[in-house]
Coordinates of C-alpha atoms in Angstrom, one line a residue:
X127 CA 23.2 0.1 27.0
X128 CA 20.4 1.7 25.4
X129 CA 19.4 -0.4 22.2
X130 CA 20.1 0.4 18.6
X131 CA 17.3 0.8 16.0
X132 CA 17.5 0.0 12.9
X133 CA 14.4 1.2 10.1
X134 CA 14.1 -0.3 6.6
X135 CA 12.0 2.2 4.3
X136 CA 11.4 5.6 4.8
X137 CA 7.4 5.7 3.7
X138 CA 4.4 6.5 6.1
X139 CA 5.2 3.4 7.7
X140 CA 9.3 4.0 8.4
X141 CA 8.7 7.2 9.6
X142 CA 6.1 6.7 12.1
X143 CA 8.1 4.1 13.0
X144 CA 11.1 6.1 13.6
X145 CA 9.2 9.4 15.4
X146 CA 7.3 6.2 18.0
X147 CA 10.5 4.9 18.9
X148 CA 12.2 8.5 19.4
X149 CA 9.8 9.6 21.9
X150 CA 9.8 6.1 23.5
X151 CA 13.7 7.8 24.6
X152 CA 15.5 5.6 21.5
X153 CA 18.6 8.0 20.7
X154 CA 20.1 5.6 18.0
X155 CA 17.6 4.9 15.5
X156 CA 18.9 5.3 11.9
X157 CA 16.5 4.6 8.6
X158 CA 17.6 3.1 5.7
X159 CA 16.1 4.1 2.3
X160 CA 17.3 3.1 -1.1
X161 CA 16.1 5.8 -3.0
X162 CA 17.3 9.4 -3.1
X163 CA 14.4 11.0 -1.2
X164 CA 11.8 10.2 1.5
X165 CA 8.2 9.3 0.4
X166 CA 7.6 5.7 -0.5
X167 CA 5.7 4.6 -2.3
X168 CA 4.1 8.6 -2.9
X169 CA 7.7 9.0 -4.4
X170 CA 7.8 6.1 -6.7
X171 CA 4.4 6.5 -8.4
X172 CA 4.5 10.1 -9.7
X173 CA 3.0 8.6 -13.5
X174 CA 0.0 11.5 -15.0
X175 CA -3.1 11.3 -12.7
X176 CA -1.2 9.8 -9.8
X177 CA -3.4 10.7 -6.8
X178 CA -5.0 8.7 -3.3
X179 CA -8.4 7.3 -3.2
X180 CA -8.6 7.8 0.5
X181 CA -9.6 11.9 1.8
X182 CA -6.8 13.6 2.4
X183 CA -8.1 14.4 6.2
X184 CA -7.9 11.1 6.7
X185 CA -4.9 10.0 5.1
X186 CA -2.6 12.0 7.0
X187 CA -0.8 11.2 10.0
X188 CA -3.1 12.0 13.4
X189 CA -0.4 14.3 14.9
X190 CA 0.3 16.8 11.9
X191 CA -3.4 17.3 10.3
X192 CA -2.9 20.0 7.1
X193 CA -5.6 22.2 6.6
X194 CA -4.3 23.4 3.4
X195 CA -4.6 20.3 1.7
X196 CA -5.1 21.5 -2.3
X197 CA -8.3 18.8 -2.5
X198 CA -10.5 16.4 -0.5
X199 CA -8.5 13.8 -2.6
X200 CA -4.7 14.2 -2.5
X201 CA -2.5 14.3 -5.3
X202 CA 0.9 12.4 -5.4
X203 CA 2.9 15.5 -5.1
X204 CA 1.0 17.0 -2.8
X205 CA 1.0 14.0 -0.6
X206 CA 5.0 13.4 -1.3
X207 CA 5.5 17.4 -0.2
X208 CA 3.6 16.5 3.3
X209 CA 5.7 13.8 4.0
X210 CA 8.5 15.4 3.3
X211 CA 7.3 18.8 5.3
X212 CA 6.7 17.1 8.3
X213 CA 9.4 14.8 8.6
X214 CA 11.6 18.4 8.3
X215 CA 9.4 19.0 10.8
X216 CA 9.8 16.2 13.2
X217 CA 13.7 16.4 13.0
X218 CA 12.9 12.9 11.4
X219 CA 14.7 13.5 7.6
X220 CA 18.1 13.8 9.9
X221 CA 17.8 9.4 10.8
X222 CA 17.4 8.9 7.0
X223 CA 20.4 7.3 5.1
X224 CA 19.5 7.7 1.0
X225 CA 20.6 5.6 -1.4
X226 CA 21.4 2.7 0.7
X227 CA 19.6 -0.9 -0.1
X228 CA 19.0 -3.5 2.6
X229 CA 20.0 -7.0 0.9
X230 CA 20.5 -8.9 3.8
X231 CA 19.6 -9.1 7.5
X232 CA 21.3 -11.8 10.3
X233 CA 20.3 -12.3 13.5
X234 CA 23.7 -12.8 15.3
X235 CA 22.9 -15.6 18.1
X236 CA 26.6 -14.5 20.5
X237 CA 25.5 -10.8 20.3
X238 CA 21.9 -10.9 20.4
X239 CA 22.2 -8.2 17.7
X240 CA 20.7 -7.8 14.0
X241 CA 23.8 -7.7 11.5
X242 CA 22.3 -6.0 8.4
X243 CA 24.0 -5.9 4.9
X244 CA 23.7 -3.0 2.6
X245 CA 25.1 -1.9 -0.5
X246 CA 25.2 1.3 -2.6
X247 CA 24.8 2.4 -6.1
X248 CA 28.1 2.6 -6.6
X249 CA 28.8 -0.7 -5.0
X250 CA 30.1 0.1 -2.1
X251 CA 28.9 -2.2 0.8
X252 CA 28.6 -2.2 4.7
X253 CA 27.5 -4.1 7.5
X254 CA 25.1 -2.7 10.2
X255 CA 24.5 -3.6 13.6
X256 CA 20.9 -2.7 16.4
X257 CA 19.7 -4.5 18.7
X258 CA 16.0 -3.8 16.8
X259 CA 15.1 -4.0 13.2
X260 CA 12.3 -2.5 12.0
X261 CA 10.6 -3.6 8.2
X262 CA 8.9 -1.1 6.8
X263 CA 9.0 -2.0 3.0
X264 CA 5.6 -2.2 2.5
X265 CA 2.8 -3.9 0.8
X266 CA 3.4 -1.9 -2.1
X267 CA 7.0 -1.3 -3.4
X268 CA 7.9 -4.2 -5.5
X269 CA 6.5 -4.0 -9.2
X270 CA 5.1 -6.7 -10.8
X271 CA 5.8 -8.0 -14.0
X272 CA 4.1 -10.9 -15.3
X273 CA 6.0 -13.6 -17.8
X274 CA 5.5 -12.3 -20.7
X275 CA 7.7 -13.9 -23.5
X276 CA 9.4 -11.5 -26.3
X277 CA 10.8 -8.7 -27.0
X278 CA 9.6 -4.9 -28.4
X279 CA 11.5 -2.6 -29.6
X280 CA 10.1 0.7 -28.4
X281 CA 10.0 2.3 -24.8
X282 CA 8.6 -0.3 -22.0
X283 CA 8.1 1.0 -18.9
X284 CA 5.9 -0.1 -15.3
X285 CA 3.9 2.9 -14.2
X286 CA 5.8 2.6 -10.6
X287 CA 8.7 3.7 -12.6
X288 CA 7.0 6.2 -15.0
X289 CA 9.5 7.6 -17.9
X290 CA 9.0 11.3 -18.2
X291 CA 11.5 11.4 -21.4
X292 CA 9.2 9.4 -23.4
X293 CA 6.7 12.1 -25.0
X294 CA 3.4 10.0 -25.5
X295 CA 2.0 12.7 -27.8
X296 CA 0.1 10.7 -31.3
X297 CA 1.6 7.8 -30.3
X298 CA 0.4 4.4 -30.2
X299 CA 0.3 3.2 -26.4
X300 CA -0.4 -0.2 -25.2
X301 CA -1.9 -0.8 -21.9
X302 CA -1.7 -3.7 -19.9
X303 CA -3.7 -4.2 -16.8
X304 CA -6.6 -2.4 -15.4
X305 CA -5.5 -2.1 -11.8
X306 CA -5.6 1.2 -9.3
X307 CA -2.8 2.9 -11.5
X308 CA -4.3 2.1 -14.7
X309 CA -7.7 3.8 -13.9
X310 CA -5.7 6.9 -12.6
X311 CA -2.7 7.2 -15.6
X312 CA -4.9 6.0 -18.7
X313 CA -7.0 9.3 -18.2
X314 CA -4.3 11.1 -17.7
X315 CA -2.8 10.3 -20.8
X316 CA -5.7 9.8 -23.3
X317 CA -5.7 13.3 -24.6
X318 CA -2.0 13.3 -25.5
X319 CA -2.0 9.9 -27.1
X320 CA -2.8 8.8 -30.9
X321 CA -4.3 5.9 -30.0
X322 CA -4.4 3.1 -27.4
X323 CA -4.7 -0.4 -26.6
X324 CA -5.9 -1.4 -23.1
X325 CA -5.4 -5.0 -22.4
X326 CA -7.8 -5.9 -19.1
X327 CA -7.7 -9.8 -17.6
X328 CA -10.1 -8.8 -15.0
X329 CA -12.5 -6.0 -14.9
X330 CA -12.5 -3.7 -12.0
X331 CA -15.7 -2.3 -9.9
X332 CA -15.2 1.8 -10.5
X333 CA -17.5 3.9 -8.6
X334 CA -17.5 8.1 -8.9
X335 CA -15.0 9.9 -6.5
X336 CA -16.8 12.7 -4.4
X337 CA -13.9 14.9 -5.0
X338 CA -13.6 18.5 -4.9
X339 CA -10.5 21.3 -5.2
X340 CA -10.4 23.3 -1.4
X341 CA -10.9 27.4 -1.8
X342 CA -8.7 29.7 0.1
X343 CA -11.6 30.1 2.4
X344 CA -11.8 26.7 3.1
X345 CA -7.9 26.6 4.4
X346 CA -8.6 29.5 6.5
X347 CA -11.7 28.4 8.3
X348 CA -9.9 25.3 9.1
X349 CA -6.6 27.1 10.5
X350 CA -8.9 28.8 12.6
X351 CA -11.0 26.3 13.8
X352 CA -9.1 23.2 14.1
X353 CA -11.7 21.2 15.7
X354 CA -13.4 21.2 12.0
X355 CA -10.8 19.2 10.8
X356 CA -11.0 16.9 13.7
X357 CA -14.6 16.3 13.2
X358 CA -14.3 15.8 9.6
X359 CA -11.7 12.8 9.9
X360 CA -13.7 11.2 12.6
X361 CA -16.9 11.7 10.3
X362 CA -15.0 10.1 7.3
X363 CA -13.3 7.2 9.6
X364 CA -16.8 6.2 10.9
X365 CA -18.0 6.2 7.3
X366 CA -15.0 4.0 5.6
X367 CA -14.9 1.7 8.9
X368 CA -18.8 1.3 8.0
X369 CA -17.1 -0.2 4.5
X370 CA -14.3 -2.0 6.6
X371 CA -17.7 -3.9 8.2
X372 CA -19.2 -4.6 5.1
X373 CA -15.9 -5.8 3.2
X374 CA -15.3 -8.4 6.5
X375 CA -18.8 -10.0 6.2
X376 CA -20.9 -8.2 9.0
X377 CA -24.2 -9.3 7.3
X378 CA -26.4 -6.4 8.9
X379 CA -24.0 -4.0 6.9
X380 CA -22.8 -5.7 4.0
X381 CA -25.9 -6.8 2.2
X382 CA -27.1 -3.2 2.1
X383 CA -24.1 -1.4 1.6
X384 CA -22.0 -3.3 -1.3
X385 CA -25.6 -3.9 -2.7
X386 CA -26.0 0.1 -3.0
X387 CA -22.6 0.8 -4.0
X388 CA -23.0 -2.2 -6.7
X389 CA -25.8 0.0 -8.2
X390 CA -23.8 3.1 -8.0
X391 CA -21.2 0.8 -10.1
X392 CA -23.8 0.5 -12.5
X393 CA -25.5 3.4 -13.0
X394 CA -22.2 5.3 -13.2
X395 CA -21.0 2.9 -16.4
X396 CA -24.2 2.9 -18.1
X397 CA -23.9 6.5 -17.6
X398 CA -20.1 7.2 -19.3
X399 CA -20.3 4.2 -21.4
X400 CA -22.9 4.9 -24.0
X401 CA -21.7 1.7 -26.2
X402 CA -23.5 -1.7 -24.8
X403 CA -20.8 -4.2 -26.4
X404 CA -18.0 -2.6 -24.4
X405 CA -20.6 -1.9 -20.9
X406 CA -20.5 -5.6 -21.4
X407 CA -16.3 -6.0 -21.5
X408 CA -16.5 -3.9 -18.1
X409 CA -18.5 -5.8 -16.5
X410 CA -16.6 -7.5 -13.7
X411 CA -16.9 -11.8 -13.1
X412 CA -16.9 -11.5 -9.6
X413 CA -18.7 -10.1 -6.3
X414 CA -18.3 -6.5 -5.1
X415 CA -15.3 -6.8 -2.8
X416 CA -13.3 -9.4 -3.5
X417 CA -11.0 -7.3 -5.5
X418 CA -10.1 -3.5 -4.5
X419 CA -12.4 -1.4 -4.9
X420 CA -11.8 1.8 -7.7
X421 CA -12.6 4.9 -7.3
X422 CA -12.8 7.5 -10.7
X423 CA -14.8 9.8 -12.2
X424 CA -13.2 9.2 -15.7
X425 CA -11.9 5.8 -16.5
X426 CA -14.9 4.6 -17.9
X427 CA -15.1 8.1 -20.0
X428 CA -11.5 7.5 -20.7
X429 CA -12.3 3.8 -22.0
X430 CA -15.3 5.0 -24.6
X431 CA -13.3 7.3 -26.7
X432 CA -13.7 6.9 -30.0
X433 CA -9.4 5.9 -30.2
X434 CA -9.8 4.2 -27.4
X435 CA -9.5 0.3 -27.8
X436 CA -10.4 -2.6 -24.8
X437 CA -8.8 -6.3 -25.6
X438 CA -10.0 -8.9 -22.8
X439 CA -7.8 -11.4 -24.5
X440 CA -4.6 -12.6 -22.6
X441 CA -1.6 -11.2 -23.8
X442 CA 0.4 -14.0 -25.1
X443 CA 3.7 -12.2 -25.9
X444 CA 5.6 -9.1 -27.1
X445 CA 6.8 -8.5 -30.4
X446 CA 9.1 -5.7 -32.0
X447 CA 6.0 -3.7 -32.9
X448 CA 3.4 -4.3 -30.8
X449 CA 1.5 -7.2 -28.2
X450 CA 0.1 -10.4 -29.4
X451 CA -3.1 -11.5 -27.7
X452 CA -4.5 -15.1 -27.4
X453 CA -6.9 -14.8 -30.6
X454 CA -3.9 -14.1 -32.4
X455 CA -4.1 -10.6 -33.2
X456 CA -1.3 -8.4 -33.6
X457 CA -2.1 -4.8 -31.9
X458 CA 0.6 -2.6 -33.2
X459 CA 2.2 0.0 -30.5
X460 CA 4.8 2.8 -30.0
X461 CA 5.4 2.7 -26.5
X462 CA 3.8 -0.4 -23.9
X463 CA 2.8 0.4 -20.1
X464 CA 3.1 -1.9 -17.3
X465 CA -0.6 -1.4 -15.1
X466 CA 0.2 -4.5 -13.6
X467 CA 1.0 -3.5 -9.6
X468 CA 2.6 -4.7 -7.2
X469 CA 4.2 -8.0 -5.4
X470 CA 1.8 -7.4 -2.4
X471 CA 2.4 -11.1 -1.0
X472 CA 6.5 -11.0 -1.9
X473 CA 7.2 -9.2 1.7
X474 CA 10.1 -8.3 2.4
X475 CA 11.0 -8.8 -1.2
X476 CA 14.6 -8.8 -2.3
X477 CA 16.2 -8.9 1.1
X478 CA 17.5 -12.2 3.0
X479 CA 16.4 -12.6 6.4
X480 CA 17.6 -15.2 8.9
X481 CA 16.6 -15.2 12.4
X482 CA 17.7 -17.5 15.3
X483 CA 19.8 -20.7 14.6
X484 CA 20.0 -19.3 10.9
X485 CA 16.5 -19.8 10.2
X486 CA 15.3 -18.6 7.1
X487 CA 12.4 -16.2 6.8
X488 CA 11.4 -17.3 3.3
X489 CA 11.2 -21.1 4.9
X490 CA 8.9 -19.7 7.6
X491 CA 6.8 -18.1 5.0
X492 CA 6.4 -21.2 3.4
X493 CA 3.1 -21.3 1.5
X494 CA 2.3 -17.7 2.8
X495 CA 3.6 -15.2 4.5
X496 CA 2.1 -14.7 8.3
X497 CA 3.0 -12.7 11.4
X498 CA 1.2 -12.0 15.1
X499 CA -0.7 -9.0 14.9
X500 CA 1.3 -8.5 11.3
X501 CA 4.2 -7.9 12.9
X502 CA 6.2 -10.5 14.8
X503 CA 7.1 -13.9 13.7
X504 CA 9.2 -16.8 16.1
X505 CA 12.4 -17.3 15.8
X506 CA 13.3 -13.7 14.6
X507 CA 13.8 -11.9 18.0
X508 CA 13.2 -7.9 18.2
X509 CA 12.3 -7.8 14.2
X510 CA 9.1 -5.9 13.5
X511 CA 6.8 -5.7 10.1
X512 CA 5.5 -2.5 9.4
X513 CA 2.4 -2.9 7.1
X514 CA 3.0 -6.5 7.1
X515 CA 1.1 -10.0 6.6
X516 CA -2.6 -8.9 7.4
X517 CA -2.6 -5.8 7.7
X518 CA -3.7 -4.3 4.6
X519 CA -6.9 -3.0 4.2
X520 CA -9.8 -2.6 1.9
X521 CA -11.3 0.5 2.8
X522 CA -10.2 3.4 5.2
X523 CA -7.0 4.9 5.8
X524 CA -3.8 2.7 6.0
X525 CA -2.2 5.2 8.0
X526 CA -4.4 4.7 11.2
X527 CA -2.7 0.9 10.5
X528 CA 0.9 1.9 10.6
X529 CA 0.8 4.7 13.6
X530 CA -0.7 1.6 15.5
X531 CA 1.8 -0.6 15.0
X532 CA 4.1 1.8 15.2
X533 CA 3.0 3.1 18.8
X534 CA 3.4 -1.5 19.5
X535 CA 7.2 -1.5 18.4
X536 CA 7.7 1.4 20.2
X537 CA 6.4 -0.4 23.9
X538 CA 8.5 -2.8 23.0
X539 CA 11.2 -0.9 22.8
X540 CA 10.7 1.0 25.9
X541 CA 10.3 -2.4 27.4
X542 CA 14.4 -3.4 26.0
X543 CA 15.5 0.2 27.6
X544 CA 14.1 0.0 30.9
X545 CA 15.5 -4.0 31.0
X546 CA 12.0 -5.7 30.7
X547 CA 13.1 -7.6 28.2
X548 CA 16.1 -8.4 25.9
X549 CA 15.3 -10.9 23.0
X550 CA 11.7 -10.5 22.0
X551 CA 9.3 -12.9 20.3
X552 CA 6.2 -14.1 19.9
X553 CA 5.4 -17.4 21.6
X554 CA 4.4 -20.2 18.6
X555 CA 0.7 -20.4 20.7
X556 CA 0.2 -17.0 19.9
X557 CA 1.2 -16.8 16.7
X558 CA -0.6 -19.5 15.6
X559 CA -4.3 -18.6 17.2
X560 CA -3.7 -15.2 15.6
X561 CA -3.0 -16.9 11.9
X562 CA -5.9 -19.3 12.5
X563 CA -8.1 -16.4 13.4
X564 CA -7.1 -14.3 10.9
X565 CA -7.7 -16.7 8.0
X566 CA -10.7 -18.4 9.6
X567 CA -12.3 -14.7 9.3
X568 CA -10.9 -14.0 6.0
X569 CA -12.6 -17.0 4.5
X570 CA -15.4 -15.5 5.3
X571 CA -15.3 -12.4 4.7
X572 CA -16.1 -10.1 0.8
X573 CA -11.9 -11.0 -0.2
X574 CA -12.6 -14.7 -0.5
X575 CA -13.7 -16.7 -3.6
X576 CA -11.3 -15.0 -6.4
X577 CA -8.3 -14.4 -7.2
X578 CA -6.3 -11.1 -6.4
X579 CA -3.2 -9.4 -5.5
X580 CA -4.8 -10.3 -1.5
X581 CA -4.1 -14.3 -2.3
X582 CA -0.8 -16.0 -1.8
X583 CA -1.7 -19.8 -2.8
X584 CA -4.8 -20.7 -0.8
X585 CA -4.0 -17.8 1.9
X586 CA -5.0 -14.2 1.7
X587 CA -2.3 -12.7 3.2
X588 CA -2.1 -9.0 2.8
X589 CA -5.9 -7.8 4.4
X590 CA -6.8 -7.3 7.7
X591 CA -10.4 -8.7 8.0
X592 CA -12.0 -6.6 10.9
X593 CA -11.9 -3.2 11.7
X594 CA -9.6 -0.2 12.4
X595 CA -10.9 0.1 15.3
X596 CA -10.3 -3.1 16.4
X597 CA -6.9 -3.4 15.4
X598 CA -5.7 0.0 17.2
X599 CA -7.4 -1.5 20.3
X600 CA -5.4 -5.1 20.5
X601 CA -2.1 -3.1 19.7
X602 CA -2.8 0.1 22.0
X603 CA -1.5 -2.2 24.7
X604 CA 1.3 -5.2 24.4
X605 CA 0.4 -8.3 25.2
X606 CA 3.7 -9.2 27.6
X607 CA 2.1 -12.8 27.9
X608 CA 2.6 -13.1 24.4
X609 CA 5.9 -12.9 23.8
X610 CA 8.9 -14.5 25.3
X611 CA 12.2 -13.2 26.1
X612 CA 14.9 -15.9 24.3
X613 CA 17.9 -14.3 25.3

């Protein structure tokens, strides 16, 4: 019998998933998304300024390139409309099941099959069965909300789940955190608001975006030369793989590099921010790296308007009318903003996982989450991580990423129809040299030696530490001697 698929998360990730194992002969392969539409994490963040720091011929999948991309920097909902366009495309919006969560996934030992639990708005509930589950939640999809103690009495809101009904026009806006959102929303807003309050715990490096809008003429030269297109991508992945280098410690590159983009860091504030008390707020307490990376051309001009306020005190708590920081001070608000992000390390957050013998995912993940190759983890036969432990990345397109290990879940796959294998896993040697690897470069590599959304404890868990390159290689062929067949 052929085997079942199962997807979690119709993103990038879910739906290169699903296309890899349809041509890899799958017939049943069914994606689960609990949101009304297809899109991700390019559906959920649709707050003012929304838009990708990455060039839109790059981030795109490598089988449907767009030349009529609006700008060499996509905008949310021109990114959400691709998605959406080519999934039509793809027959791929026809294995998507809307509005249905995933809270709980069993590996049944008698069957050899995944039993997954889901549940609906309307609390209606069902249990799912495939012989393959797929995890394609992302790094990305789980807000974060730090403790905060108290209460306020006006609109709070997380820029993941932006509220359109509030009109922000002369109002009093508190901002807190300074993260990739932040620098994107907070210009997008300052010209509507009265006034606001931007509460940063950790400045970030912002260096100019080389963006542009695309003519008409532009669209048509690339429609009828295609190759353009193809040389472009490969021109702007050799130049952000350069960065991958750089970011995992290649001396030769990253002295040179991060030390020119640090000046471009600095010319570009002393530049927008006139005012040398607040240049000296933005400065960040840390190396070039170890945080992401921003890219803007107005968050600093955003910042030095004259209504325009920056507190580097912690926020203590919330009160009806405004946010208390730690000096004491009341700063009065209409409306407060979550810029906080995201649970990056919390993967698979929210859903219940248990694997062989009732072993529990979140045990396994004990003191940080890990899988082979970001994928695979023992004890948890024919389950697959997209975008999973160590696989995140500081430069470059993501998308090269998932259609890797996308193209790896798919072998497999074809491996369980053609009877190669039943029960897959990786063998504990395996998954252990890859772990010991992966943080044995991380710790020496731009990420280490502060704290970010990359740490979980003492691991950094979320970045892949080498290149693209690299990583489509080891995945562009499994492995066989590194996984096991438990059934």
């Amino acid at each position: 019998m052929a085997p079942r698929a199962l997807i979690i998360g119709a993103g990038f990730g879910g739906l290169a998933a699903a296309r890899a194992l349809r041509r890899a002969g799958l017939s049943d392969v069914v994606v689960l998304e609990r949101a009304d539409d297809v899109g991700g994490v390019w559906r959920d963040n649709h707050y003012p300024g929304a838009a990708c720091d990455v060039p839109s011929v790059l981030y795109s999948w490598s089988w449907a390139l767009n030349p009529d991309w609006g700008r060499r920097y996509p905008t949310q909902p021109e990114i959400h409309s691709y998605i959406r366009r080519v999934a039509g495309e793809e027959g791929l919006l026809d294995l998507v099941r809307t509005g249905v969560e995933v809270v709980g996934a069993a590996f049944d030992d008698a069957s050899g099959t995944w039993r997954v639990e889901t549940t609906t708005r309307d609390g209606a509930s069902e249990t799912l069965e495939a012989e393959i589950l797929v995890a394609a939640t992302g790094q990305l999809s789980q807000p974060a909300f730090p403790r905060v103690p108290g209460h306020f009495e006006g609109p709070v809101f997380h820029s993941a789940q932006w509220d359109h009904d509030v009109d922000l026009g002369g109002l009093r806006v508190a901002v807190i955190g300074t993260g990739a959102s932040a620098i994107q929303f907070v210009p997008g807003i300052v010209d509507r608001v009265g006034s606001m309050t931007v509460f940063q715990r950790s400045a970030p490096y912002v260096v100019p975006k080389p963006d542009q809008a695309y003519q008409p003429r532009h669209h048509r030269l690339l429609r009828r030369a295609p190759w353009l297109m193809r040389a472009e991508r490969r021109a702007w992945f050799w130049l952000t793989e350069r960065f991958n280098a750089a970011l995992g410690g290649d001396s030769a590159i990253s002295r040179p590099l991060l030390g020119a983009l640090r000046l471009g860091w600095r010319a570009h504030l002393r530049r927008q921010v006139p005012d040398a008390a607040l240049r000296a707020k933005l400065v960040p307490d840390y190396a070039l790296g170890c945080k992401r990376l921003l890219f803007s051309n107005d968050w600093y001009r955003a910042l030095a308007r004259p209504h325009v306020d920056v507190v580097t005190e912690a926020v203590v708590a919330l009160e009806p009318h405004g946010v208390r920081a730690g000096d004491g001070t009341l700063h009065e608000a209409d409306v407060v903003i979550w810029g906080t992000g995201f649970r990056a390390t919390d993967f698979l957050g929210g859903i219940k996982v248990t694997g062989r013998g009732g072993l529990d995912l979140r045990e396994a993940w004990d003191g940080g989450a890990r899988a082979h190759l970001g994928m695979t983890v023992p004890g948890f036969p024919n389950l697959f991580c997209i975008y999973g432990p160590n696989t995140n990345l500081g430069g470059s397109s993501i998308l090269n990423m998932l259609e890797a290990q996308a193209g790896y879940v798919a072998q497999v796959a074809r491996g369980i129809l053609t009877g190669r294998a039943r029960l897959v896993e990786v063998k504990p040697r395996a998954y252990d040299a890859f772990d010991r690897e992966m943080q044995g470069r991380l710790s020496r590599s731009a990420f280490a030696g502060c704290e970010s959304w990359y740490v979980d404890g003492e691991r950094i868990t979320t970045n892949w530490p080498g290149l693209v390159a690299e990583y489509r290689a080891r995945l562009a062929r499994v492995d066989w001697d590194e996984l096991e067949d438990v059934s």
